[in-house]
Amino acid sequence: MKVSVVIPVYNEEKYISQCLNKLLHQTVKPYEIIVVDNNSKDASVEIARRLGATVITETKQGMTYARNKGFNTAKGDILARCDADSLVPLGWVEKIKKHFETDKTVVGVSGPGYMY
C-alpha cells in the first residue's frame, strides 16, 4: 500500500523544512509528499520544492480547502495528513501502513499529538 502525505501550508517557512526532513527519513518512505500552498507570501514553497515535495496550489483560503485539494490530488492508497509544524516520529508512515495492511476493517487511524 502506498502512503501519500498531504501538508497544507500558509507561511510556514520557519517549520516546513523540519517537517519534510522528518518525513524524508522515515523507516518506510511515503509514496509522495504533497505540500498544498494556500497563498503563502514567504519562502515555504521554495523550501518544499528544494526538499523534493510536490507543490500544488489552493487559492481559496483555509486549511480545509487546502487539505481537500491535497487529498483530491494524492495518488496513494492511504492518505495521511500532518501540519507544516509537525515533527512526525520515526516509523510514523510504517505504523500507518501496518494498521491498514494487518486489519482490512480499518478505515482510518489517528494518534496522539505532543506539543513541542
XYZ file of C-alpha atoms in Angstrom, residues 28 37 50 57 62 70 82 84 102 111:
10
model
C 9.200 3.424 5.257
C 0.366 26.150 -0.855
C 14.039 22.172 -2.765
C -1.759 25.485 -5.045
C -8.443 27.974 4.518
C -4.228 17.692 -1.463
C 0.127 16.476 9.076
C 3.686 22.027 8.446
C -2.990 -6.086 9.059
C -2.732 9.091 17.113
